[in-house]
Structures are given as structure tokens and as C-alpha cells.
Amino acid sequence: MSTSSGEARGVVSAPAWDGDPDPRVPWRVDGLLAPFVAAGALVSADVHVARRLGAIGGEPDERVHLAVALAVASVRSGSVCVDLTSAPAAVAADLGDRDPDVGADLPWPALDGADGWRAAVRRSPLVADGPHGPDDRPVRLVDDRVYLDRYWRDELAVRREVEARVRATLPVDLSSLDDVVRRLFPDDADEQQREAVRVASGSLLTVLTGGPGTGKTTTVARLVAALQVVAGPDLRVALAAPTGKAASRLHESVNAEVAGLPDADRDRVGTLAASTLHRLLGRRPGSSTRFRHDRTRRLPYDVVVVDESSMVSLPLMARLVEALRPEARLVLVGDPDQLASVEAGAVLGDLVEALHGRAVVRLTRTHRFGHELGGLAAAIREGDADRTLALLRAGGTHVHLTETAGDVASPHELAGLRRDLEDAGAALVAAARDGDATGALRALGRHRLLLAHREGPAGVAHWAAQAEAWVEGVTGGRPDDGPWPPGRPLLVTENDATSGLSNGDTGVVVRDLGGEGSDESDAAVVVAFGDAERPHLVRPHRLPAVQTVHAMTVHRGQGSQFTRVTVLLPPATSPLLTRELLYTAVTRARDSVHVIGSEAAVRAAVERPVRRASGLRHAL
């Protein structure tokens, strides 16, 4: 980042960005905040909010401005606060360097003392000091953590509701519970699955965690069936997830499990409906943060099950727990080791840590992966870079590493990726041109290229275009089929109730041999989505917003499964390269995973866990 000659005097001017001032950098900033802007730790929004609040509240102390600006920056990076004691290390991590000296080289105010940074923030008219401080301040200081007040209130709401639910105990007929557990879980079942039912029966909160393939969906279906017996008939159950794609998958998978239950249990449960959390809570016109259901108008359910809870942000979780009836059971399901919400908070991981086993059941028996994939996922999750590299280098049927010599893979190092993309693409196009929707959807799920970035040489935009070119090279090029050539893979980017599609759904354009047209060459097309055995067909003119998807970010792929996955890692210096990203990417594979990247990139990912500052993870 370039700076003006005034930097030596503590003045930074915005650098040029494609010929114009960079909008991410304040046009002119001086004083204490200037070196933090120059280092890239703060951007325009951070500085503007801090300076504006300072002007409104009559606070001239730049140390307070710095604390507020860092709190704003923390929310942008997924934290809910900034801890003054660890701010130098946190800033260093956000800048993509694990050396704390990078943050320490900035002019950090002295923390302690009568006139130290902590004392200056505490006495500021902008700041409510402690959990019982005034309610009319925009910033709050609690145990050296600086919050924008709305995030403190959200954290407090979740903490209070969780504490109340953990303390509560529900009366349970143990004889009836034992009978239903024995019936629903045969002798070879996972004991942890039985424990989840016991916990949910006697508690208002159950946190059910586990990696992919550990039986979370099976447990949820049988847990609901058990509660219909031990908690009384006609139990009102809601299933929800943070995204439309996750909700659709939850609906299909849980009801498929219910269909396999004993007749009496299946009849008691019936057909369960799943929705997004936003739809469950009910959007309020004119507001993106408040809902129809809240403390004054509770949700009418006895049990609420939330899948993919790792993706739920702190504000959304606060709105959910506020809307629950006090006697309603809440079951949070997810994998705390996966990527957290793109918004502020890592609620599931915080709760698992804070509850210390109370109300938490972790499923560990893997039913989907072989020992190679399972061992690799475990090594990444445990932060063991040496073991991760050893497993990748050992290779095998299900794990493969192409270790690049530098940050950018050579054509030779990309040969395996190209072959996989061409093979999967050829099968996809062939089935689509034949009008075989089932075959096309199966081919769509055979292989997926996952990346950390959207843009740049290691981003989706570049690699999607490259993949498309490779596929066209082996399928005879792109025929003159207009914007909807058979075999074009699509990603839905918005929810659409009319077509029944959700943001994140993937599909493929398929020739409709029964459609209108003078001959086969100009026959109509449809787009196939969903289960390959029961394709959901939509005409192109009824589609919501879509984009071609030859590759996707790991975030986009979260919750999906593919037969084979290729993970193309960015340079080791990428701030997006984290343990959670690599773990999430690897566990998208059902059968095999191919990692392409340097040793430094693999080590950086495994050794760099996401650090999200929060007070929720402290013991409840």
C-alpha cells in the first residue's frame, strides 16, 4: 500500500486504485490511526465510525477512537468484539502474518496504568463500563473486550437463554425412555446417538455435533420420534437451517430417515417440514434484523431443530433464542470445526467450548469415510500439520497431493486437475445432450473444484473460465444453443419460492427431447436440480438469478457432498487460508480428495485456526 510523503508526520492519503482513490482507505487520516490505516488494519468504514462517534459523544482521545475502530474492524472479520489485551496479536493475524511482532510494531497505546488505554476507554462518555453500565452508550467495555453495543446485547441474549436452558431439567419417564431408545437404536447403533436422545428428552438445550458422515441426520430423525413418545403426542416440531439449500437438504434427508422408522413411530412423526431460519422467524417488512416472532410473539413450537448451526451468526441466533417459548426444546446440530458464519460470531464453536460437555453430545463414529479420508480430516481438525502432510504425501486410493514447487502451479502440476475436470465435464455434457436428467445430475456430483478466493489467480472467476475452456475442448466446443447449452452447470444465487429453488442449489441444463422443436437439434431444454433419482425440472425462463458453476468457493460448497473433490490452495500468505477452510473442503468429498498446493500452504492452513473474539466462549 503506497502512502504520501506525509506518512512520516503521521498523515496517510488514499493511494490510487485503478486510477481512482481506493474507497477502502480514508482520503486523509492523521494521528494515532494513520499507521494502522497504512498497515491495512483499518479501512474507511472503521475510521469513519470511530471519528463520527467521537464527534457526537464529545470524545477527543484518539486511543478511544482506535479501540472503536478496531471493534468495527473486528465485526468485519467475523469477531463480535476486540480484546484490548490481545489486539496486537489479533491485528497481526488479520494481516495474514502469524508473527505477533507485526502487530507489536504498530504504535499501540500502553494498556495499563491510571492513564493507560484501558482506563481511557473505561472513562470515555462513549463507553458503558461493564455489563451493568448505562444502556445509552454506543460502545461497551466488558473484561477488556470492546463491543459495539448491539453485538454485546446479542451476546448477552444468547448467554442468558443458554444458561437458563442448561439449568432447567424436564421430568422424564425413564422406563418409557429406555423402551423407545432400545426400539429406535438397535444393538449395533452408536451409543452417542442414544445419549443424544436421552439429553434431548430431559433438557431444553441439546448441542449435537460431529463431522460429516457421523449420523447426525439419523439421530435427529430418531430423536424427534423418541420425543413424540416421552414428551407427549402431537408434539409441534420445526426444522430449520441458515440457508435455503441447507433447509431443502434437511427436509429431504430427515424425512427419508423417518420413512425407515417402525410403522408406529413413522405415523407419530408424520412428514416434517424444514425452512430457513429467516422464514421460520418471519421477516418483518422494512427490517433486515427484526422478525415477526420475538419475545412478545413466540414461535408456536415445542421442539426446534437447527441444522448447520455453525453457519448461524450471533445476531440471528439471538433472534432465534428470544423467539422460543420458554418451555420449548432447542436442538442445535452442526460441525463446530467447519467454517463459521460469514457474519459476526462463531456461536456453535463458542457454545461447545463454554458448556464443557453439559448438553453437548459429539458423534465420532464415521459411517461415510474410509480410514484415509477420516484420518486426514482428523489430522487437520487437530492442527497436526506434520501428520496432515504425511497422510497427503502417502497418497492412496482416497487421498492425493500434488505438491507445487511455488505459489502458482505449473501446467504439469495441473495435469491431474485438468483430467478430472475434463472427465467429469464430458460425462455431464454427454448425459445432458442425451436428455438424461438423472445421468446429468449424477455427473454433476462426480467432481467439484473448490477454492478459497472468488477473484484473482487462485480465485473462482479465473478457474471457472479455465475449467469451461477445458471441458469445451473435449466436448467439441460450445454448439450454437444460445445461453442454455446442454451440460451447462448452474448455481442458484437467490431464494425463489415460485420455482422451489434456493440460494446455493446446483443444477444442469438438459435437452428436453419431448419439448417443442422441429428436430432433436433444436429441441427445448430444461434445467434439472435436486435428487438425481427424482429430478426437479425447471424451464429456463422460470429460473431465479443463476451463474455458471464449474468451480466454487469452499464457503459455497459448505453443506454439499461430491464423489471427488479437488482443493486448489492459494499462496501460504492468503488470510483466507485457515484450518477450518481446509477441513471444510476436505470433508466435502465422499470418496476421494486431491489437494494442490505447496507445503507452506498446507502448513499455513492447518496451523492457522480462525480466531474470532467473543465473550460467549467463556465458561457458562
XYZ file of C-alpha atoms in Angstrom:
620
model
C 0.000 0.000 0.000
C 1.531 3.313 -1.030
C 1.438 6.340 1.243
C 2.124 10.005 0.795
C 5.286 11.699 1.921
C 3.322 12.921 4.911
C 3.378 9.434 6.438
C 6.472 10.319 8.401
C 4.449 13.081 10.052
C 1.562 10.695 10.800
C -0.523 11.597 7.739
C -1.731 8.993 5.213
C -3.519 9.804 1.956
C -5.514 7.294 -0.080
C -3.486 5.520 -2.793
C -4.667 5.243 -6.367
C -6.774 2.190 -7.188
C -7.172 1.652 -10.935
C -6.659 5.371 -11.449
C -9.046 6.492 -8.697
C -8.644 6.791 -4.911
C -9.058 3.469 -3.144
C -12.504 3.684 -1.464
C -11.348 1.283 1.229
C -8.811 3.800 2.528
C -9.705 7.153 4.133
C -8.870 10.072 1.845
C -6.717 11.622 4.533
C -6.056 10.377 8.050
C -3.545 11.576 10.615
C -2.647 10.974 14.225
C -2.723 7.632 16.001
C -4.938 5.909 13.408
C -2.670 6.741 10.449
C -0.145 3.876 10.855
C -2.964 1.380 11.373
C -4.503 2.532 8.088
C -1.117 2.333 6.367
C -0.644 -1.236 7.623
C -4.066 -2.252 6.304
C -5.523 -2.945 9.745
C -8.239 -0.297 9.355
C -10.312 0.859 6.377
C -12.546 3.842 5.695
C -15.617 2.478 7.454
C -13.680 1.743 10.644
C -12.155 5.214 10.812
C -15.386 6.982 9.843
C -17.470 5.239 12.523
C -14.869 5.891 15.214
C -14.398 9.550 14.321
C -18.145 10.145 13.944
C -18.954 8.612 17.313
C -16.142 10.609 18.864
C -17.565 13.842 17.462
C -21.121 13.067 18.569
C -20.084 11.947 22.039
C -17.520 14.645 22.641
C -14.604 12.204 22.907
C -11.316 13.643 21.575
C -8.991 10.872 22.839
C -7.573 9.050 19.819
C -6.903 5.954 21.925
C -10.656 5.598 22.320
C -11.089 6.199 18.582
C -8.598 3.385 17.941
C -10.483 0.978 20.226
C -13.793 1.763 18.492
C -12.259 1.477 15.008
C -10.777 -1.908 15.912
C -14.159 -3.056 17.234
C -15.743 -2.144 13.886
C -12.926 -3.901 12.011
C -13.376 -6.990 14.199
C -17.021 -7.328 13.186
C -15.989 -7.170 9.531
C -13.600 -10.072 10.115
C -16.200 -12.189 11.938
C -15.458 -11.338 15.576
C -18.037 -9.687 17.817
C -15.555 -7.572 19.796
C -11.896 -6.676 20.174
C -9.904 -7.669 23.238
C -7.539 -4.856 24.205
C -5.058 -7.290 25.751
C -4.678 -9.383 22.591
C -5.294 -6.704 19.953
C -1.675 -6.646 18.650
C -1.693 -10.407 18.018
C -5.197 -10.280 16.533
C -4.244 -7.500 14.126
C -1.129 -9.443 13.101
C -3.302 -12.486 12.356
C -5.774 -10.410 10.333
C -2.893 -9.054 8.282
C -2.038 -12.619 7.337
C 1.155 -12.921 9.362
C 1.440 -15.244 12.332
C 4.323 -13.237 13.839
C 2.909 -11.102 16.702
C 5.773 -8.646 16.193
C 3.971 -7.305 13.119
C 1.131 -6.058 15.301
C 3.517 -5.050 18.055
C 5.449 -2.778 15.675
C 2.422 -0.504 15.408
C 2.155 2.335 17.963
C -0.085 0.520 20.409
C -1.077 2.625 23.424
C 0.178 1.466 26.813
C -2.573 -0.749 28.194
C -2.162 -0.426 31.953
C -1.852 2.423 34.382
C -4.036 5.257 35.578
C -3.804 6.913 32.173
C -3.453 3.726 30.119
C -5.537 2.581 27.157
C -7.900 0.502 29.294
C -8.525 3.438 31.672
C -9.091 5.861 28.780
C -11.701 3.584 27.211
C -13.363 2.903 30.559
C -13.926 6.585 31.411
C -14.992 7.626 27.901
C -18.506 9.112 27.526
C -18.926 6.771 24.520
C -18.435 3.643 26.584
C -20.643 1.754 29.034
C -18.274 0.197 31.553
C -19.118 -3.383 32.449
C -22.263 -5.472 31.926
C -24.288 -3.195 34.194
C -23.120 0.091 32.685
C -25.517 2.653 31.155
C -27.758 1.414 28.346
C -27.480 4.588 26.257
C -23.848 4.261 25.147
C -22.877 3.033 21.643
C -19.824 1.100 22.911
C -19.382 -1.294 25.831
C -16.284 -2.497 27.693
C -16.521 -5.872 29.455
C -13.411 -7.644 30.794
C -11.121 -5.766 28.368
C -13.402 -6.657 25.446
C -14.709 -3.672 23.473
C -18.065 -4.202 21.746
C -20.334 -2.165 19.572
C -23.307 -2.207 21.898
C -25.697 -4.120 19.611
C -23.309 -7.089 19.486
C -22.901 -7.025 23.264
C -26.694 -7.169 23.609
C -26.911 -10.073 21.157
C -24.193 -11.971 23.016
C -25.912 -11.316 26.340
C -29.251 -12.539 24.951
C -27.723 -15.821 23.797
C -25.786 -16.294 27.031
C -28.848 -15.723 29.232
C -31.059 -18.053 27.205
C -28.415 -20.791 27.091
C -27.723 -20.551 30.821
C -31.453 -20.756 31.614
C -31.902 -23.785 29.353
C -28.900 -25.625 30.732
C -30.127 -25.108 34.306
C -33.625 -26.380 33.555
C -34.439 -30.077 33.856
C -37.529 -31.754 32.448
C -39.351 -34.685 34.056
C -38.907 -37.872 32.038
C -40.394 -41.328 32.439
C -37.129 -43.273 32.379
C -38.833 -46.594 31.703
C -40.604 -45.187 28.666
C -37.395 -43.500 27.519
C -35.381 -46.725 27.774
C -38.019 -48.601 25.783
C -38.055 -46.090 22.930
C -34.253 -45.867 22.818
C -33.953 -49.643 22.539
C -36.554 -49.718 19.788
C -35.147 -46.858 17.713
C -31.466 -47.709 18.175
C -30.628 -51.414 17.710
C -27.708 -53.121 19.400
C -25.166 -52.070 16.758
C -26.125 -48.385 16.963
C -23.764 -45.686 18.175
C -24.066 -45.197 21.940
C -23.590 -41.458 21.412
C -26.744 -41.397 19.313
C -28.661 -42.942 22.206
C -27.121 -40.367 24.548
C -28.361 -37.547 22.310
C -31.923 -38.802 22.731
C -31.530 -39.035 26.500
C -30.112 -35.491 26.704
C -32.845 -34.029 24.488
C -35.542 -35.777 26.489
C -34.546 -34.196 29.784
C -33.148 -30.841 28.668
C -34.291 -27.647 26.963
C -30.995 -27.454 25.068
C -29.111 -30.127 23.145
C -25.987 -29.429 21.076
C -25.408 -32.325 18.676
C -22.046 -32.133 16.923
C -19.976 -34.355 14.678
C -18.183 -34.391 11.367
C -19.706 -35.400 8.028
C -20.948 -38.963 7.933
C -21.261 -39.403 11.697
C -25.031 -39.911 11.627
C -26.356 -36.509 12.682
C -29.383 -36.710 10.364
C -30.244 -40.244 11.513
C -30.005 -39.096 15.112
C -32.256 -36.096 14.506
C -34.992 -38.196 12.883
C -34.988 -40.766 15.696
C -34.657 -38.085 18.350
C -37.874 -36.474 17.081
C -39.577 -39.864 17.072
C -38.461 -40.502 20.657
C -39.703 -37.102 21.843
C -43.136 -37.840 20.359
C -43.300 -40.683 22.879
C -41.599 -39.312 26.001
C -42.828 -35.695 25.715
C -46.376 -36.450 24.666
C -48.260 -36.864 21.388
C -48.845 -34.148 18.802
C -45.512 -32.506 19.514
C -45.084 -29.460 17.289
C -41.673 -29.742 15.625
C -39.871 -27.215 13.421
C -36.786 -27.994 11.349
C -34.675 -25.062 10.194
C -31.305 -24.195 8.660
C -29.486 -20.953 7.881
C -29.725 -21.259 4.080
C -32.348 -22.398 1.615
C -30.090 -25.139 0.256
C -29.406 -26.470 3.745
C -33.117 -26.369 4.600
C -34.036 -28.313 1.452
C -31.383 -30.928 2.159
C -32.525 -31.193 5.796
C -36.138 -31.684 4.697
C -35.224 -34.463 2.273
C -32.725 -36.301 4.461
C -34.722 -36.268 7.703
C -37.940 -37.391 6.022
C -36.031 -40.156 4.234
C -34.845 -41.355 7.658
C -38.358 -41.071 9.098
C -39.646 -43.262 6.266
C -37.424 -46.086 7.554
C -38.730 -45.962 11.139
C -41.074 -48.592 12.600
C -44.661 -48.028 11.484
C -45.944 -46.629 14.784
C -43.076 -44.145 15.088
C -43.366 -43.108 11.461
C -47.057 -42.402 11.889
C -46.466 -40.372 15.052
C -43.785 -38.208 13.407
C -45.544 -37.747 10.078
C -43.941 -35.564 7.407
C -41.633 -32.902 8.797
C -41.213 -29.536 7.081
C -37.973 -27.557 7.063
C -37.449 -23.882 6.331
C -34.775 -21.240 6.565
C -34.353 -19.559 9.946
C -35.426 -16.266 8.401
C -38.659 -17.797 7.137
C -39.249 -19.570 10.450
C -38.930 -16.302 12.366
C -40.951 -14.375 9.786
C -39.479 -11.392 8.030
C -40.752 -8.009 9.139
C -41.326 -5.554 6.261
C -38.764 -2.777 6.218
C -36.283 -4.564 8.509
C -33.464 -6.990 7.844
C -32.632 -7.563 11.518
C -36.012 -7.920 13.239
C -38.702 -10.562 12.773
C -42.398 -11.129 13.430
C -41.593 -13.717 16.091
C -39.754 -12.298 19.098
C -40.146 -12.067 22.886
C -43.670 -10.712 22.527
C -44.816 -13.192 19.878
C -43.165 -16.546 20.437
C -42.725 -19.354 17.938
C -45.565 -21.908 18.300
C -43.307 -24.984 18.501
C -42.409 -27.479 21.200
C -39.146 -28.534 19.528
C -36.942 -26.505 17.178
C -34.071 -28.298 15.414
C -31.468 -26.144 13.663
C -29.117 -27.904 11.257
C -25.785 -26.462 10.007
C -25.658 -24.368 13.186
C -22.003 -23.496 12.607
C -23.222 -21.158 9.859
C -25.606 -19.226 12.143
C -24.374 -15.746 13.067
C -24.601 -14.298 16.560
C -27.364 -11.777 15.704
C -29.514 -14.458 14.065
C -29.008 -16.877 16.972
C -30.014 -14.098 19.381
C -33.243 -13.526 17.460
C -33.977 -17.259 17.486
C -33.488 -17.868 21.211
C -35.505 -14.754 22.047
C -38.425 -16.091 19.997
C -38.511 -19.577 21.541
C -41.183 -20.414 24.072
C -39.524 -20.842 27.486
C -40.571 -24.498 27.629
C -39.593 -25.344 24.032
C -36.664 -27.653 23.373
C -33.841 -26.345 21.178
C -31.579 -28.783 19.337
C -28.524 -27.258 17.615
C -26.892 -29.579 15.079
C -23.621 -28.990 13.265
C -19.880 -29.363 12.993
C -18.006 -26.708 15.021
C -14.799 -27.454 13.131
C -16.226 -26.230 9.819
C -16.235 -22.663 8.591
C -18.349 -20.368 10.746
C -20.898 -17.812 9.609
C -19.747 -15.225 7.089
C -21.230 -12.692 9.513
C -20.134 -11.956 13.082
C -19.849 -14.775 15.580
C -18.936 -18.448 15.867
C -21.811 -19.419 18.135
C -21.721 -23.198 17.799
C -17.993 -23.410 18.493
C -18.320 -20.941 21.375
C -21.105 -22.967 22.992
C -19.270 -26.273 22.646
C -16.277 -24.743 24.415
C -18.272 -22.863 27.053
C -20.599 -25.711 28.024
C -17.743 -28.133 28.821
C -19.805 -31.152 27.855
C -23.057 -30.127 29.515
C -25.877 -30.558 26.967
C -23.291 -31.376 24.288
C -23.164 -34.737 22.502
C -20.449 -35.330 19.902
C -20.845 -38.133 17.373
C -17.462 -39.595 16.447
C -18.179 -42.869 14.636
C -17.807 -42.183 10.911
C -20.143 -44.085 8.613
C -19.269 -42.374 5.320
C -15.479 -42.032 5.040
C -12.816 -44.681 4.726
C -9.838 -44.564 7.051
C -7.787 -42.400 4.652
C -10.258 -39.522 4.406
C -11.261 -39.844 8.027
C -7.650 -39.801 9.181
C -6.858 -36.750 7.053
C -9.877 -34.844 8.398
C -8.879 -35.718 11.968
C -5.284 -34.552 11.460
C -6.455 -31.215 10.074
C -9.034 -30.760 12.834
C -6.399 -31.429 15.491
C -3.965 -28.927 13.924
C -1.261 -31.517 13.218
C 0.496 -30.205 10.104
C 3.187 -32.922 10.056
C 0.612 -35.720 10.147
C -1.553 -33.953 7.570
C 1.355 -33.694 5.138
C 2.417 -37.277 5.833
C -1.085 -38.570 5.035
C -1.331 -36.437 1.898
C 2.109 -37.496 0.669
C 1.453 -41.166 1.394
C -1.433 -40.962 -1.026
C -3.647 -43.942 -1.583
C -6.990 -44.586 -3.198
C -8.813 -41.748 -1.454
C -6.190 -39.075 -0.716
C -3.791 -37.426 -3.160
C -1.442 -34.432 -3.012
C 0.087 -32.516 -5.891
C 2.805 -30.600 -4.082
C 3.629 -27.483 -6.050
C 7.108 -26.002 -6.129
C 5.809 -22.452 -5.755
C 2.664 -20.460 -5.092
C 1.421 -20.912 -8.677
C 1.011 -24.419 -10.024
C 2.722 -25.239 -13.318
C 0.836 -26.828 -16.259
C 2.486 -30.144 -15.373
C 1.280 -29.889 -11.772
C -2.238 -29.122 -13.024
C -2.452 -32.166 -15.311
C -4.449 -34.215 -12.799
C -6.916 -31.390 -12.180
C -7.405 -30.892 -15.895
C -8.045 -34.596 -16.399
C -10.636 -34.678 -13.607
C -12.439 -31.606 -14.922
C -12.447 -32.921 -18.487
C -13.697 -36.391 -17.488
C -16.490 -35.056 -15.258
C -17.406 -32.368 -17.799
C -17.540 -34.815 -20.694
C -19.865 -37.137 -18.769
C -22.046 -34.168 -17.795
C -22.369 -32.824 -21.342
C -22.988 -36.267 -22.859
C -25.852 -37.042 -20.467
C -27.320 -33.569 -20.889
C -27.274 -33.761 -24.684
C -28.981 -37.161 -24.478
C -31.768 -35.660 -22.355
C -30.775 -37.851 -19.395
C -31.516 -35.642 -16.365
C -30.680 -38.403 -13.879
C -27.337 -39.116 -15.510
C -26.524 -35.415 -15.783
C -27.176 -34.800 -12.088
C -25.054 -37.803 -11.168
C -22.244 -36.439 -13.340
C -22.644 -33.012 -11.733
C -21.906 -34.550 -8.342
C -18.898 -36.578 -9.512
C -16.279 -33.873 -9.074
C -16.022 -30.321 -7.774
C -13.151 -27.837 -7.765
C -13.069 -25.813 -4.522
C -11.106 -22.620 -3.943
C -10.601 -20.109 -1.144
C -10.948 -16.913 -3.180
C -13.556 -15.509 -5.536
C -11.170 -13.332 -7.538
C -7.518 -13.371 -8.521
C -5.262 -16.072 -9.994
C -6.337 -18.540 -7.280
C -9.991 -17.499 -7.431
C -13.243 -18.914 -8.767
C -13.581 -16.370 -11.586
C -10.278 -17.424 -13.179
C -10.645 -21.154 -12.641
C -14.281 -21.375 -13.714
C -13.325 -19.882 -17.082
C -10.329 -22.236 -17.375
C -12.445 -25.265 -16.489
C -15.084 -24.297 -19.027
C -12.429 -23.975 -21.733
C -11.007 -27.401 -20.907
C -14.447 -29.022 -20.973
C -15.338 -27.390 -24.285
C -12.086 -28.703 -25.696
C -13.101 -32.335 -25.118
C -16.818 -31.981 -25.923
C -16.466 -30.449 -29.366
C -16.778 -26.835 -28.341
C -19.904 -24.947 -27.469
C -22.658 -25.512 -30.039
C -24.973 -22.687 -31.058
C -27.506 -23.354 -28.325
C -27.825 -19.779 -27.156
C -27.472 -19.035 -23.456
C -28.631 -22.506 -22.351
C -26.338 -25.128 -23.914
C -26.990 -28.651 -22.613
C -24.397 -29.524 -19.999
C -24.057 -26.008 -18.590
C -23.797 -26.386 -14.781
C -25.689 -23.706 -12.825
C -25.639 -22.272 -9.317
C -28.729 -20.514 -7.959
C -27.826 -17.253 -6.206
C -31.156 -16.270 -4.628
C -34.121 -17.940 -2.961
C -37.213 -18.280 -5.132
C -40.407 -19.814 -3.749
C -42.118 -19.837 -7.164
C -39.634 -22.244 -8.721
C -38.909 -24.042 -5.443
C -35.200 -23.208 -5.705
C -32.898 -21.880 -3.009
C -29.692 -19.889 -2.932
C -26.874 -22.427 -3.326
C -28.818 -25.068 -5.291
C -26.927 -26.500 -8.246
C -28.370 -27.885 -11.457
C -27.575 -28.603 -15.092
C -29.161 -27.636 -18.406
C -30.551 -30.764 -20.085
C -32.001 -31.245 -23.548
C -35.747 -31.898 -23.364
C -36.317 -34.370 -26.164
C -40.060 -34.180 -25.620
C -40.083 -30.401 -25.915
C -41.062 -28.252 -28.839
C -38.741 -28.153 -31.845
C -38.622 -29.284 -35.441
C -35.957 -31.871 -34.726
C -33.662 -33.082 -31.977
C -31.036 -30.416 -32.665
C -33.258 -27.516 -31.650
C -35.405 -29.261 -29.061
C -36.259 -27.308 -25.892
C -34.158 -27.510 -22.755
C -34.938 -27.769 -19.049
C -32.724 -27.345 -16.016
C -32.502 -30.330 -13.652
C -31.986 -29.791 -9.918
C -32.066 -31.850 -6.740
C -32.029 -35.608 -6.296
C -30.765 -37.467 -9.362
C -33.427 -40.148 -8.840
C -36.224 -37.547 -8.656
C -35.028 -34.541 -10.700
C -36.765 -31.219 -10.190
C -37.116 -29.766 -13.702
C -37.438 -26.034 -14.279
C -37.760 -24.175 -17.579
C -35.024 -21.573 -18.083
C -37.482 -18.665 -18.199
C -38.669 -19.567 -14.669
C -35.193 -19.579 -13.136
C -34.173 -17.048 -10.482
C -30.699 -15.491 -10.731
C -28.098 -18.136 -11.645
C -24.443 -18.339 -12.639
C -22.274 -20.986 -14.285
C -20.548 -23.176 -11.707
C -17.509 -25.080 -12.958
C -15.833 -24.181 -9.637
C -16.959 -22.692 -6.326
C -15.594 -21.287 -3.095
C -15.313 -23.569 -0.101
C -17.888 -21.362 1.627
C -20.351 -22.025 -1.208
C -19.638 -25.742 -1.042
C -20.300 -25.952 2.690
C -23.014 -28.496 3.365
C -22.647 -30.172 -0.053
C -21.063 -33.522 -0.873
C -19.282 -34.658 -4.043
C -17.792 -38.006 -5.031
C -14.378 -36.424 -5.657
C -13.092 -33.025 -4.622
C -10.062 -31.065 -5.771
C -8.868 -28.325 -3.414
C -6.633 -25.750 -5.088
C -4.873 -23.867 -2.295
C -3.869 -20.193 -2.565
C -0.403 -18.971 -1.506
C 0.507 -19.505 2.137
C 0.218 -15.769 2.748
C -3.508 -15.710 1.923
C -5.508 -14.631 5.000
C -8.353 -16.913 3.869
C -6.180 -20.000 4.218
C -7.261 -21.446 7.575
C -7.686 -24.778 9.323
C -11.471 -24.515 9.105
C -11.342 -23.827 5.366
C -9.133 -26.848 4.611
C -11.156 -29.121 6.922
C -14.431 -27.997 5.322
C -13.024 -28.508 1.818
C -11.634 -31.988 2.517
C -14.831 -33.187 4.165
C -16.918 -32.269 1.096
C -15.576 -35.468 -0.530
C -17.458 -38.763 -0.268
C -14.772 -40.896 -1.854
C -11.534 -39.037 -2.600
C -9.824 -35.667 -2.269
C -6.994 -34.155 -4.302
C -5.125 -31.239 -2.713
C -2.992 -28.997 -4.943
C -0.653 -26.594 -3.179
C 2.742 -26.010 -1.663
C 3.952 -27.472 1.610
C 3.920 -23.947 3.029
C 0.258 -23.512 2.059
C -0.766 -26.805 3.687
C 1.136 -25.939 6.865
C -0.293 -22.429 6.946
C -3.839 -23.774 6.662
C -3.503 -26.457 9.333
C -1.638 -24.235 11.786
C -3.864 -21.168 11.371
C -7.213 -21.639 13.128
C -9.818 -18.941 12.747
C -9.692 -16.615 15.750
C -12.988 -14.894 16.424
C -13.049 -12.769 19.542
C -16.106 -13.406 21.665
C -17.160 -13.420 25.285
C -19.605 -16.259 24.685
C -16.938 -18.963 24.772
C -16.053 -18.181 28.391
C -17.456 -20.791 30.771
C -21.181 -20.511 31.367
